[in-house]
Coordinates of C-alpha atoms and ligand atoms in Angstrom, one line a residue:
M1 CA 113.6 -19.7 124.0
C2 CA 111.7 -22.6 123.3
G3 CA 112.2 -26.2 123.1
I4 CA 112.3 -28.7 120.1
I5 CA 112.0 -31.8 118.9
G6 CA 111.5 -34.3 116.0
A7 CA 111.9 -37.9 115.6
V8 CA 112.4 -40.4 112.8
L9 CA 111.9 -43.6 114.3
V10 CA 113.3 -47.6 112.0
Q11 CA 109.7 -48.9 113.9
G12 CA 107.6 -48.7 117.1
L13 CA 105.8 -45.7 118.6
V14 CA 107.4 -42.1 118.5
A15 CA 104.9 -39.9 120.4
P16 CA 106.3 -41.1 124.0
L17 CA 109.3 -41.0 123.1
I18 CA 109.0 -37.4 122.2
R19 CA 106.8 -36.6 125.4
Q20 CA 109.7 -37.6 127.6
S21 CA 112.2 -35.4 125.4
L22 CA 109.7 -32.3 126.1
K23 CA 110.2 -33.2 129.6
R24 CA 114.1 -33.1 129.0
L25 CA 113.6 -29.2 127.1
E26 CA 111.4 -28.1 129.4
Y27 CA 113.7 -26.2 131.2
R28 CA 114.0 -23.8 128.3
G29 CA 110.0 -23.3 128.1
Y30 CA 107.1 -24.3 129.6
D31 CA 104.2 -22.3 129.5
S32 CA 102.6 -24.7 126.7
S33 CA 103.5 -28.3 124.9
G34 CA 102.1 -29.6 122.1
I35 CA 103.8 -33.2 119.6
A36 CA 102.0 -33.8 116.1
T37 CA 102.6 -37.3 114.4
V38 CA 101.9 -38.6 110.8
N39 CA 100.7 -41.7 109.8
A40 CA 99.0 -43.1 106.9
G41 CA 98.7 -40.0 105.6
R42 CA 96.8 -37.8 108.5
I43 CA 98.6 -35.1 111.0
Y44 CA 97.8 -35.9 114.2
I45 CA 98.1 -33.2 116.8
K46 CA 97.8 -32.6 120.7
K47 CA 98.5 -29.4 122.5
D48 CA 97.8 -27.4 124.9
K49 CA 98.5 -24.8 127.6
G50 CA 100.6 -25.8 130.6
K51 CA 102.5 -28.1 131.8
I52 CA 103.6 -31.7 129.9
D53 CA 102.6 -33.7 132.6
D54 CA 99.2 -31.8 133.4
I55 CA 98.4 -31.8 129.4
H56 CA 99.8 -35.5 129.3
R57 CA 97.2 -36.3 132.2
R58 CA 94.4 -34.9 129.7
L59 CA 94.9 -35.1 126.4
N60 CA 97.5 -38.2 126.4
F61 CA 100.1 -38.0 124.0
D62 CA 101.5 -41.0 123.6
A63 CA 97.9 -42.4 121.8
L64 CA 99.4 -40.1 118.8
P65 CA 99.9 -42.6 116.0
G66 CA 102.7 -43.3 113.9
V67 CA 107.0 -43.6 113.7
I68 CA 107.6 -39.9 113.1
G69 CA 106.8 -36.8 114.8
I70 CA 107.6 -33.2 116.1
G71 CA 107.5 -31.8 119.7
H72 CA 107.3 -28.0 121.0
T73 CA 107.8 -26.7 124.7
R74 CA 107.0 -23.0 124.7
W75 CA 108.9 -19.7 126.5
A76 CA 105.8 -17.2 124.6
T77 CA 107.2 -14.7 122.6
H78 CA 104.7 -13.6 120.3
G79 CA 101.2 -14.2 122.0
P80 CA 100.6 -15.6 125.1
P81 CA 100.1 -19.2 126.4
S82 CA 97.1 -20.4 125.1
R83 CA 95.8 -23.3 123.1
Q84 CA 96.1 -21.7 120.1
N85 CA 99.5 -19.9 120.1
A86 CA 101.4 -23.4 121.4
H87 CA 102.7 -25.7 118.4
P88 CA 102.8 -27.2 116.3
H89 CA 101.1 -24.9 113.9
I90 CA 99.6 -26.2 110.7
D91 CA 98.7 -25.0 107.2
C92 CA 95.7 -25.0 105.7
S93 CA 95.0 -27.8 104.4
N94 CA 96.4 -30.1 107.5
R95 CA 98.8 -31.6 104.8
I96 CA 102.1 -29.5 106.7
A97 CA 103.2 -29.3 110.7
V98 CA 106.1 -27.0 112.2
V99 CA 107.8 -26.8 115.5
H100 CA 109.9 -22.9 115.7
N101 CA 112.3 -21.7 118.0
G102 CA 113.6 -18.5 117.8
I103 CA 111.7 -15.2 116.5
I104 CA 111.2 -14.5 113.3
E105 CA 111.1 -10.8 112.3
N106 CA 109.2 -9.8 109.2
Y107 CA 106.3 -11.7 110.1
Q108 CA 103.6 -9.4 110.3
E109 CA 104.5 -8.6 106.3
L110 CA 104.7 -11.9 105.6
R111 CA 101.1 -12.8 107.9
E112 CA 99.8 -10.0 105.8
S113 CA 99.9 -10.9 102.2
L114 CA 99.5 -14.8 103.1
V115 CA 96.1 -14.0 105.1
D116 CA 95.6 -11.3 101.4
R117 CA 96.2 -14.9 99.6
G118 CA 93.8 -16.7 101.3
H119 CA 94.8 -17.8 104.0
I120 CA 93.4 -18.7 107.2
L121 CA 96.0 -18.0 109.9
L122 CA 94.2 -19.2 113.5
S123 CA 97.2 -17.6 116.6
E124 CA 99.4 -14.8 116.8
T125 CA 102.6 -16.4 116.6
D126 CA 105.7 -15.3 114.4
T127 CA 105.7 -19.2 113.5
E128 CA 102.4 -19.6 112.0
V129 CA 103.1 -18.3 108.7
L130 CA 106.0 -20.9 108.2
P131 CA 103.3 -24.0 107.5
H132 CA 101.1 -21.5 105.0
L133 CA 104.8 -20.5 103.3
I134 CA 105.4 -23.9 103.0
E135 CA 102.0 -24.7 101.9
E136 CA 102.4 -22.5 98.7
S137 CA 105.6 -24.1 98.2
L138 CA 104.2 -27.6 98.0
Q139 CA 102.1 -26.5 95.3
T140 CA 105.3 -26.6 92.7
T141 CA 107.8 -28.7 94.5
K142 CA 107.4 -31.9 95.1
E143 CA 110.0 -32.2 97.7
L144 CA 109.3 -31.3 101.3
V145 CA 113.1 -30.9 101.8
Q146 CA 113.2 -28.4 98.9
A147 CA 109.1 -26.9 99.5
V148 CA 111.1 -25.4 103.2
A149 CA 114.6 -24.3 101.5
K150 CA 112.6 -22.9 98.9
I151 CA 110.8 -20.6 101.6
L152 CA 113.5 -20.1 104.4
P153 CA 115.3 -16.9 101.8
Q154 CA 112.6 -14.7 102.8
I155 CA 113.0 -15.3 106.7
E156 CA 114.4 -12.6 108.3
G157 CA 115.6 -13.3 112.2
S158 CA 116.1 -16.4 114.1
Y159 CA 114.7 -20.2 113.0
A160 CA 115.2 -23.6 114.8
I161 CA 112.7 -25.6 112.4
A162 CA 111.3 -28.7 112.2
V163 CA 108.3 -29.9 109.9
L164 CA 106.6 -32.8 108.4
D165 CA 104.4 -33.4 106.0
T166 CA 101.4 -35.8 105.3
S167 CA 103.5 -38.1 102.8
G168 CA 105.0 -39.1 105.8
T169 CA 108.4 -40.7 104.2
A170 CA 111.1 -37.9 106.1
L171 CA 111.5 -35.0 109.0
V172 CA 113.6 -31.5 107.9
C173 CA 115.0 -29.3 110.1
A174 CA 116.6 -26.1 109.2
R175 CA 118.3 -23.5 111.2
K176 CA 119.5 -20.0 111.7
E177 CA 120.7 -17.8 115.1
S178 CA 118.7 -20.8 117.0
P179 CA 120.1 -24.4 118.9
L180 CA 119.8 -27.1 115.9
L181 CA 121.6 -30.9 116.8
L182 CA 120.9 -33.8 115.3
G183 CA 121.2 -37.3 117.0
L184 CA 121.8 -40.2 115.7
G185 CA 121.0 -43.6 116.5
T186 CA 120.3 -47.1 115.3
T187 CA 117.0 -47.0 115.9
G188 CA 116.5 -43.8 115.1
F189 CA 117.2 -40.1 113.9
Y190 CA 116.4 -37.0 116.1
C191 CA 116.7 -32.9 115.5
A192 CA 116.4 -31.0 118.5
S193 CA 117.0 -27.8 120.3
D194 CA 119.4 -29.9 123.1
V195 CA 122.0 -32.8 123.5
P196 CA 119.6 -34.2 126.8
A197 CA 116.3 -34.1 124.2
F198 CA 117.8 -37.7 122.4
L199 CA 121.4 -38.2 125.7
P200 CA 118.7 -41.4 126.1
M201 CA 118.7 -42.7 122.9
T202 CA 121.8 -41.7 120.9
R203 CA 124.8 -40.4 122.0
K204 CA 126.0 -39.4 118.4
T205 CA 125.3 -36.5 117.8
L206 CA 126.2 -33.5 114.9
V207 CA 125.8 -29.6 115.1
L208 CA 123.7 -28.1 112.6
E209 CA 125.1 -25.0 111.4
D210 CA 124.0 -21.9 110.1
G211 CA 121.8 -21.8 107.5
E212 CA 122.0 -26.0 106.7
I213 CA 118.7 -28.2 106.1
A214 CA 118.8 -31.4 107.2
C215 CA 116.6 -34.4 106.2
L216 CA 116.1 -37.3 108.6
T217 CA 114.7 -40.9 106.9
A218 CA 114.3 -44.0 109.2
Q219 CA 117.4 -44.5 106.8
G220 CA 119.6 -42.0 108.1
A221 CA 120.3 -38.0 107.6
V222 CA 121.3 -36.1 104.6
L223 CA 122.5 -33.1 105.0
Y224 CA 122.1 -29.7 102.5
R225 CA 123.5 -26.3 102.6
L226 CA 121.0 -23.7 101.7
L227 CA 121.4 -21.6 98.5
S228 CA 120.2 -17.5 98.2
T229 CA 118.7 -18.3 95.6
G230 CA 115.9 -21.1 98.2
G231 CA 117.8 -23.9 96.3
L232 CA 119.7 -26.8 97.6
A233 CA 123.3 -28.3 97.8
Q234 CA 124.2 -31.3 99.2
L235 CA 127.2 -31.6 101.8
P236 CA 129.4 -35.0 101.8
P237 CA 128.7 -36.6 105.0
R238 CA 130.0 -35.3 108.1
Q239 CA 131.6 -37.5 111.0
P240 CA 129.4 -37.0 114.5
T241 CA 131.1 -36.5 118.0
T242 CA 130.1 -38.8 121.5
V243 CA 129.2 -36.5 123.1
Q244 CA 130.3 -38.5 126.7
W245 CA 128.2 -36.4 129.5
T246 CA 125.6 -37.1 132.6
L247 CA 122.1 -35.7 131.6
D248 CA 122.0 -33.7 134.0
M249 CA 125.2 -32.0 132.4
A250 CA 123.7 -32.5 129.3
E251 CA 120.2 -30.2 130.8
K252 CA 123.4 -27.3 132.0
G253 CA 124.9 -27.9 128.2
G254 CA 128.0 -29.1 130.0
Y255 CA 128.9 -26.3 132.6
P256 CA 128.3 -27.5 136.0
H257 CA 125.5 -24.6 136.9
F258 CA 123.0 -23.1 135.7
M259 CA 124.4 -19.7 136.7
L260 CA 127.8 -20.5 134.7
K261 CA 125.9 -21.6 131.1
E262 CA 123.6 -18.2 131.7
I263 CA 126.3 -15.9 132.2
H264 CA 127.6 -17.9 128.9
E265 CA 124.3 -17.3 127.1
Q266 CA 124.5 -13.7 127.7
P267 CA 125.5 -12.2 124.1
R268 CA 122.7 -14.9 122.9
A269 CA 119.8 -13.2 125.1
L270 CA 121.2 -10.0 124.6
L271 CA 121.2 -10.4 120.4
D272 CA 117.3 -11.9 121.0
T273 CA 116.4 -8.8 123.0
L274 CA 117.8 -6.3 120.7
R275 CA 115.7 -8.0 118.5
I276 CA 113.0 -6.4 120.3
R277 CA 110.4 -4.9 117.4
K278 CA 111.4 -0.7 117.2
E279 CA 107.6 0.3 116.1
K280 CA 107.1 -1.4 120.1
L281 CA 110.3 0.3 121.1
Q282 CA 108.8 3.7 120.1
K283 CA 105.1 3.4 121.0
F284 CA 106.9 2.8 125.1
A285 CA 109.1 6.2 124.2
E286 CA 106.4 7.6 123.1
E287 CA 104.5 6.9 126.3
I288 CA 107.2 8.0 128.5
N289 CA 107.5 10.9 126.6
K290 CA 103.7 12.0 127.3
H291 CA 104.2 12.1 131.5
Q292 CA 105.5 14.5 133.3
T293 CA 107.2 12.5 136.1
V294 CA 109.2 9.0 134.7
C295 CA 110.2 6.7 137.5
A296 CA 111.4 2.7 138.0
V297 CA 110.2 0.7 139.8
A298 CA 112.3 -2.6 140.9
A299 CA 114.0 -4.4 143.6
G300 CA 117.7 -6.7 144.1
T301 CA 119.3 -6.9 140.6
S302 CA 116.5 -5.5 138.1
Y303 CA 116.8 -2.1 140.5
H304 CA 120.3 -2.1 140.0
A305 CA 119.1 -2.4 136.0
T306 CA 117.2 1.1 136.6
L307 CA 119.3 2.5 138.5
A308 CA 122.1 2.5 135.4
S309 CA 119.4 3.0 132.8
R310 CA 118.8 6.6 135.1
Y311 CA 122.1 7.5 133.5
M312 CA 121.5 6.4 129.8
F313 CA 118.0 8.1 130.0
S314 CA 119.5 11.5 131.2
Q315 CA 122.4 11.3 129.3
I316 CA 120.5 10.4 126.0
A317 CA 117.1 11.2 126.1
G318 CA 117.8 14.5 128.1
R319 CA 115.0 13.0 130.4
F320 CA 115.4 12.7 134.3
M321 CA 113.8 9.2 135.8
H322 CA 114.1 8.6 139.6
S323 CA 114.3 5.0 141.2
V324 CA 113.2 3.3 143.6
V325 CA 113.4 0.3 145.7
A326 CA 110.1 -1.4 145.3
S327 CA 109.5 -2.1 149.1
E328 CA 109.8 1.7 149.6
S329 CA 107.9 2.7 146.8
P330 CA 104.6 3.0 149.1
E331 CA 105.9 4.8 151.7
I332 CA 107.6 7.6 149.3
I333 CA 105.6 8.0 145.9
D334 CA 103.0 6.6 146.0
T335 CA 101.0 9.1 147.2
S336 CA 103.3 12.0 145.8
L337 CA 102.7 10.4 142.4
G338 CA 99.5 10.5 139.5
N339 CA 98.6 10.7 136.1
D340 CA 101.2 12.9 135.7
A341 CA 103.1 10.0 136.1
V342 CA 104.5 6.7 134.3
I343 CA 106.1 3.9 136.2
I344 CA 108.5 1.3 134.0
A345 CA 108.8 -1.2 136.6
V346 CA 111.0 -3.5 136.1
S347 CA 111.4 -7.3 136.9
Q348 CA 113.0 -10.5 135.5
S349 CA 109.7 -13.1 137.2
G350 CA 107.2 -10.5 136.6
E351 CA 106.2 -12.3 140.4
T352 CA 108.1 -10.0 143.1
I353 CA 105.4 -9.3 145.3
D354 CA 107.2 -6.2 146.4
T355 CA 107.0 -5.2 142.8
L356 CA 103.3 -5.9 142.5
H357 CA 102.3 -4.1 145.6
A358 CA 104.2 -1.5 145.0
L359 CA 102.4 -1.1 141.2
K360 CA 98.9 -1.4 142.4
G361 CA 99.3 1.3 144.7
L362 CA 100.5 3.4 142.1
K363 CA 97.5 2.1 139.8
R364 CA 95.2 3.5 142.3
Q365 CA 96.7 7.0 142.1
G366 CA 96.5 7.2 138.3
C367 CA 100.2 6.1 137.1
T368 CA 100.6 4.6 134.0
I369 CA 102.5 1.6 134.5
L370 CA 104.7 0.4 131.7
A371 CA 106.4 -3.6 132.7
I372 CA 109.9 -5.0 131.4
T373 CA 109.4 -8.8 131.9
N374 CA 111.2 -12.1 131.0
T375 CA 108.1 -13.8 132.0
V376 CA 105.7 -13.7 129.4
D377 CA 101.5 -13.9 131.8
S378 CA 103.1 -13.4 134.9
S379 CA 100.8 -11.1 137.0
I380 CA 102.5 -8.0 136.3
T381 CA 102.0 -7.7 132.6
R382 CA 97.9 -7.7 133.8
L383 CA 98.7 -5.0 136.1
A384 CA 100.6 -3.2 133.4
D385 CA 99.2 -0.6 130.6
D386 CA 102.1 -2.4 128.3
V387 CA 104.2 -4.7 128.6
L388 CA 108.4 -5.0 126.6
Y389 CA 109.6 -8.9 126.9
T390 CA 113.0 -8.8 127.4
Q391 CA 114.1 -12.3 125.8
A392 CA 116.4 -13.7 128.0
G393 CA 114.7 -16.8 128.1
P394 CA 114.0 -19.2 131.4
E395 CA 116.6 -18.5 133.9
I396 CA 116.9 -21.4 136.7
G397 CA 119.9 -20.1 138.1
V398 CA 118.8 -17.9 141.5
A399 CA 121.0 -15.3 141.0
A400 CA 119.7 -12.9 138.0
T401 CA 123.1 -12.5 135.3
K402 CA 121.2 -13.1 131.9
T403 CA 118.1 -11.3 132.6
F404 CA 120.2 -8.4 134.3
V405 CA 122.2 -7.7 130.8
T406 CA 118.9 -8.3 128.5
Q407 CA 117.3 -5.6 131.1
L408 CA 119.4 -3.1 130.3
A409 CA 119.6 -3.8 126.4
C410 CA 115.7 -3.3 126.3
L411 CA 116.7 0.2 128.8
A412 CA 119.2 1.2 126.4
S413 CA 117.5 0.8 123.3
L414 CA 114.3 2.4 124.6
S415 CA 116.6 5.7 125.8
I416 CA 118.2 5.8 122.3
H417 CA 114.2 6.1 121.2
L418 CA 113.1 8.6 123.7
G419 CA 116.3 10.5 122.9
E420 CA 115.2 11.1 119.3
I421 CA 111.7 12.0 120.3
T422 CA 112.9 14.6 123.0
G423 CA 115.2 16.0 120.3
K424 CA 118.2 14.8 121.7
Q425 CA 119.6 12.7 119.6
K426 CA 119.5 13.8 115.7
H427 CA 118.4 10.3 113.7
R428 CA 121.8 10.3 112.8
E429 CA 123.6 10.2 116.3
A430 CA 120.6 7.6 117.6
S431 CA 121.9 5.1 115.0
E432 CA 125.1 5.7 116.0
L433 CA 123.2 4.3 118.8
F434 CA 122.0 1.3 117.9
L435 CA 125.4 0.3 115.6
K436 CA 127.0 1.2 119.2
L437 CA 124.4 -1.0 121.1
N438 CA 124.7 -3.9 118.2
K439 CA 127.5 -4.2 118.6
I440 CA 128.1 -5.3 121.8
P441 CA 126.9 -9.3 122.0
D442 CA 130.0 -9.7 120.1
L443 CA 132.1 -7.8 122.5
L444 CA 130.5 -9.9 125.0
Q445 CA 131.9 -13.1 124.0
S446 CA 135.1 -11.9 123.5
I447 CA 134.8 -11.2 127.2
I448 CA 133.7 -14.3 128.1
R449 CA 136.3 -16.0 126.1
N450 CA 138.9 -14.5 127.2
R451 CA 138.3 -13.2 131.1
E452 CA 137.0 -15.8 132.7
S453 CA 140.6 -17.9 133.6
L454 CA 141.4 -14.8 134.7
V455 CA 138.9 -14.2 137.4
K456 CA 138.2 -17.3 138.4
E457 CA 142.6 -16.7 139.3
T458 CA 141.4 -13.7 141.1
A459 CA 138.1 -15.4 142.9
Q460 CA 141.5 -17.6 144.5
Q461 CA 143.9 -14.8 145.0
Y462 CA 140.7 -12.8 147.7
V463 CA 138.6 -15.8 148.4
A464 CA 139.8 -15.5 152.1
K465 CA 139.3 -12.5 152.6
P466 CA 135.7 -10.9 154.4
S467 CA 134.8 -8.3 153.0
F468 CA 134.7 -6.2 149.8
F469 CA 133.9 -2.7 148.6
F470 CA 132.6 -2.6 144.8
L471 CA 132.8 1.3 143.9
G472 CA 132.2 3.4 140.6
R473 CA 130.8 6.8 140.0
G474 CA 128.0 7.4 137.4
I475 CA 127.0 4.1 135.5
S476 CA 129.1 1.8 136.6
R477 CA 127.7 3.2 140.3
A478 CA 125.1 0.4 139.4
T479 CA 127.4 -1.9 138.4
A480 CA 129.4 -1.2 142.0
M481 CA 126.3 -2.0 143.4
E482 CA 125.6 -5.7 141.2
G483 CA 129.0 -6.9 141.9
A484 CA 128.8 -6.1 145.8
L485 CA 125.1 -7.9 145.5
K486 CA 126.2 -10.8 143.5
I487 CA 128.9 -12.1 146.0
K488 CA 127.0 -11.6 149.2
E489 CA 124.2 -13.6 147.7
L490 CA 126.6 -16.5 146.4
A491 CA 129.8 -16.6 148.2
Y492 CA 128.3 -14.8 151.9
V493 CA 130.7 -12.4 151.8
H494 CA 130.2 -9.1 152.9
A495 CA 130.5 -6.5 150.4
E496 CA 130.0 -2.9 149.7
G497 CA 128.6 -1.9 146.7
Y498 CA 129.1 2.1 146.6
P499 CA 129.2 5.6 144.3
A500 CA 133.2 5.6 144.8
G501 CA 133.2 9.7 145.6
E502 CA 130.8 8.8 148.3
S503 CA 133.1 6.1 149.9
K504 CA 135.2 8.7 151.8
H505 CA 132.3 10.0 153.4
G506 CA 132.6 7.0 155.9
P507 CA 133.4 3.9 154.6
I508 CA 136.6 4.9 154.5
A509 CA 137.2 4.2 157.8
L510 CA 136.9 0.2 157.1
V511 CA 140.2 0.5 154.8
E512 CA 143.2 -1.0 156.1
E513 CA 145.8 -2.8 154.8
G514 CA 145.0 -5.5 151.8
F515 CA 141.6 -4.6 152.1
P516 CA 140.2 -5.3 148.8
V517 CA 138.5 -2.4 146.4
V518 CA 137.2 -2.7 143.0
F519 CA 136.8 -0.3 141.6
V520 CA 134.8 -0.4 137.7
A521 CA 135.6 2.2 136.3
P522 CA 135.5 2.3 131.9
N523 CA 136.8 5.6 130.5
D524 CA 134.0 7.9 130.6
R525 CA 134.2 10.9 132.2
T526 CA 133.9 10.2 135.7
R527 CA 137.5 8.6 135.7
R528 CA 139.7 11.2 136.6
F529 CA 137.7 11.4 139.8
I530 CA 137.7 7.3 140.0
L531 CA 141.3 8.0 139.1
G532 CA 141.4 10.4 143.0
N533 CA 139.2 7.4 145.3
I534 CA 141.6 5.0 143.5
M535 CA 144.7 6.9 145.1
E536 CA 142.7 7.6 148.9
M537 CA 142.2 4.2 148.5
K538 CA 145.4 2.5 148.4
S539 CA 147.5 5.3 150.6
R540 CA 145.6 2.5 153.4
L541 CA 147.2 -0.4 151.2
A542 CA 144.1 -1.4 150.0
E543 CA 144.2 -3.9 147.4
I544 CA 142.9 -1.9 144.2
I545 CA 141.5 -4.4 141.2
T546 CA 140.5 -3.5 138.7
I547 CA 137.7 -3.2 135.6
C548 CA 138.9 -1.0 132.9
S549 CA 140.4 -0.8 129.4
S550 CA 142.5 -3.0 128.3
E551 CA 144.0 1.4 126.7
D552 CA 144.1 2.7 130.5
E553 CA 147.1 2.2 131.3
R554 CA 147.5 4.8 134.1
L555 CA 144.8 2.2 136.0
I556 CA 146.5 -0.5 134.8
E557 CA 149.4 1.2 136.5
L558 CA 147.9 1.9 140.1
S559 CA 145.8 -1.5 140.4
D560 CA 146.9 -4.5 142.5
R561 CA 145.4 -7.2 139.9
V562 CA 143.1 -5.8 136.8
V563 CA 140.5 -7.2 134.6
A564 CA 140.8 -5.2 131.1
M565 CA 138.1 -5.0 129.0
P566 CA 138.1 -3.8 124.9
P567 CA 137.7 -0.3 124.5
T568 CA 135.2 -0.2 121.9
L569 CA 132.8 -0.8 124.5
S570 CA 130.8 2.2 125.0
N571 CA 130.9 4.4 127.9
I572 CA 126.9 4.8 127.9
F573 CA 126.6 0.7 127.6
S574 CA 129.5 0.3 129.9
P575 CA 127.3 -2.0 132.9
I576 CA 126.4 -4.7 130.0
G577 CA 129.8 -5.6 129.5
Y578 CA 131.3 -4.5 132.9
V579 CA 129.2 -6.5 135.1
V580 CA 130.4 -9.8 133.6
P581 CA 133.5 -10.0 134.9
L582 CA 131.6 -9.0 138.0
Q583 CA 129.6 -12.1 137.9
F584 CA 132.0 -14.5 137.3
L585 CA 134.4 -13.4 140.4
A586 CA 130.9 -14.1 142.4
Y587 CA 130.9 -17.2 140.6
Y588 CA 134.0 -18.6 141.8
A589 CA 134.0 -17.5 144.9
A590 CA 131.2 -19.0 145.9
I591 CA 132.6 -22.2 144.6
Q592 CA 135.8 -21.8 145.8
R593 CA 134.3 -21.6 149.0
G594 CA 132.2 -25.0 148.7
F595 CA 128.7 -22.9 148.2
S596 CA 125.9 -23.9 144.7
P597 CA 126.0 -20.8 143.4
D598 CA 122.1 -22.3 141.3
Q599 CA 120.9 -22.0 144.8
P600 CA 121.9 -19.6 147.7
R601 CA 120.6 -19.8 151.2
N602 CA 117.4 -17.6 152.3
L603 CA 117.3 -17.1 148.6
A604 CA 114.5 -17.6 145.8
K605 CA 114.4 -17.0 142.3
A606 CA 111.0 -14.7 143.2
V607 CA 110.5 -13.5 146.3
T608 CA 106.8 -13.5 146.8
V609 CA 106.7 -12.5 150.7
L610 CA 106.5 -8.6 151.5
Ligands
M6R1 O1 112.0 -11.1 139.2 P1 112.4 -9.8 139.3 O2 113.4 -8.7 139.1 O3 111.7 -8.8 140.1 O4 113.1 -9.7 141.4 C1 114.3 -9.3 141.7 C2 115.1 -9.4 142.8 O5 114.6 -10.9 143.8 C3 116.2 -10.2 141.7 O6 116.4 -9.7 141.0 C4 117.3 -11.0 142.5 O7 118.1 -9.9 143.9 C5 118.8 -11.4 142.2 N1 117.5 -12.9 142.1 C6 119.7 -11.4 142.9 O8 120.5 -11.9 141.5

């Protein structure tokens, strides 16, 4: 998730405006940034690794000349943060500059054929293929907008791009699956990943739809539909809407809190994570398979992701995986594991000191370390032998939400690849599992759309309760534990996440009339046992809140409150969907109890103390 901005001014210098816009997009990524402008037939670029203000102090972005410019703030996906990998990227002849947000899946093939045709590419990014392809296209096409349109049909993956060239009359932008909005002002025209970028200049905005291209000039914006042949069909002018948001609201996408925004971003984050290259996952899975012992190490929510994935590894790949809380690792596995062990280290931030400390010990013992993280160039990436990046984009709310579902998606994909290697899954069965996994972003969208208000009511009903149980069996135990963690950390309510079968061995003693027990109960092979656990709680007059399939009539009948889930959500991947109501529950419980969900007390986004 990067931030892009493009601007065409009627007069004045565009660079200071772009720099300030980038500041307002910095929440989308901040490991490098850059600006390109065009003036008198020449492109000017300043870019570097680091935060915008620091780069500006060193390079002075504002000195770039011209009324047309593009800017980018990067959240690295292909290639580490560096000057070379920072956007904008240019072609061989310095005639075209491009900024891009998204992932070009077939960039490797495109890159190889460009190199074969004599192009010199300087970065490791997927984006850099774009200016070079446009360079070729401009040899046979006069207008920039036509040249861009011509190359887009061959781009697989997602993009929001802004392009300028030395003709210096127009800026072209296009979009497929990554956000891009137009801002229509009186003194300038803009395109950006998000409204805050141009909010101080204009409140009039248009959403550019997938497959549309816009050409911005000092006279306004002309919209086109991209044809599969690479041609263009001009669209009739569209009425802009007027945004009423304050800047603070706009930064949160109109949501009152980052956490709510991030819950709503989960389908997108999942989709991007499911695009991780097959070869990369395959390589990871092969490395895992080489080792006798597989052990996951993580903390907090990331630990819960590893707990869920144990069931995936076992049921899909036939491989047993240990899962150890990072802070406990030195006491239990440091001295017992050696070079026949592979460690799967999961950390959103890549900076959790418990996890890093555990990994250092395990590395000394000769273990192979494979990291899954959301943060490029974080400390964990330097300790690891290989790294997989989840594609959640920066997560600002302290509570992990979208990073949790992307970790699960990553581990689920890994388990399918591993299953094919171990022979537990035939190729056809693995393909069916991938199909099921790829359906989840849409299912998540429908859960978010259809269940939020119901969960909000549920939170209202139980907000005064001092204590909760969250129970699940099998893979749902991890979901239950995550639900309990969320409500504890955000609403400051006591909650226990427990294996449902274990609840009768002690915790049930706490249950009395009206005690709320949340059951996470997909229709998998544990369901007949969970039915018994529900009966045990019911007979002690507990209030039963169940998250189960909308087709599970028996559980629905037994429960006081139900959050029904789509029956098409595959059981083995169910935590990815079933956690969403629990995130909403914690969020709304916090709001109703008067606490800020974005910054819970005593917590930090990255915990860097042992
Ligand atoms: O950055 P990490 O994934 O390593 O963080 C681990 C935990 O601190 C983290 O998951 C924490 O539990 C969550 N913020 C809770 O929502």
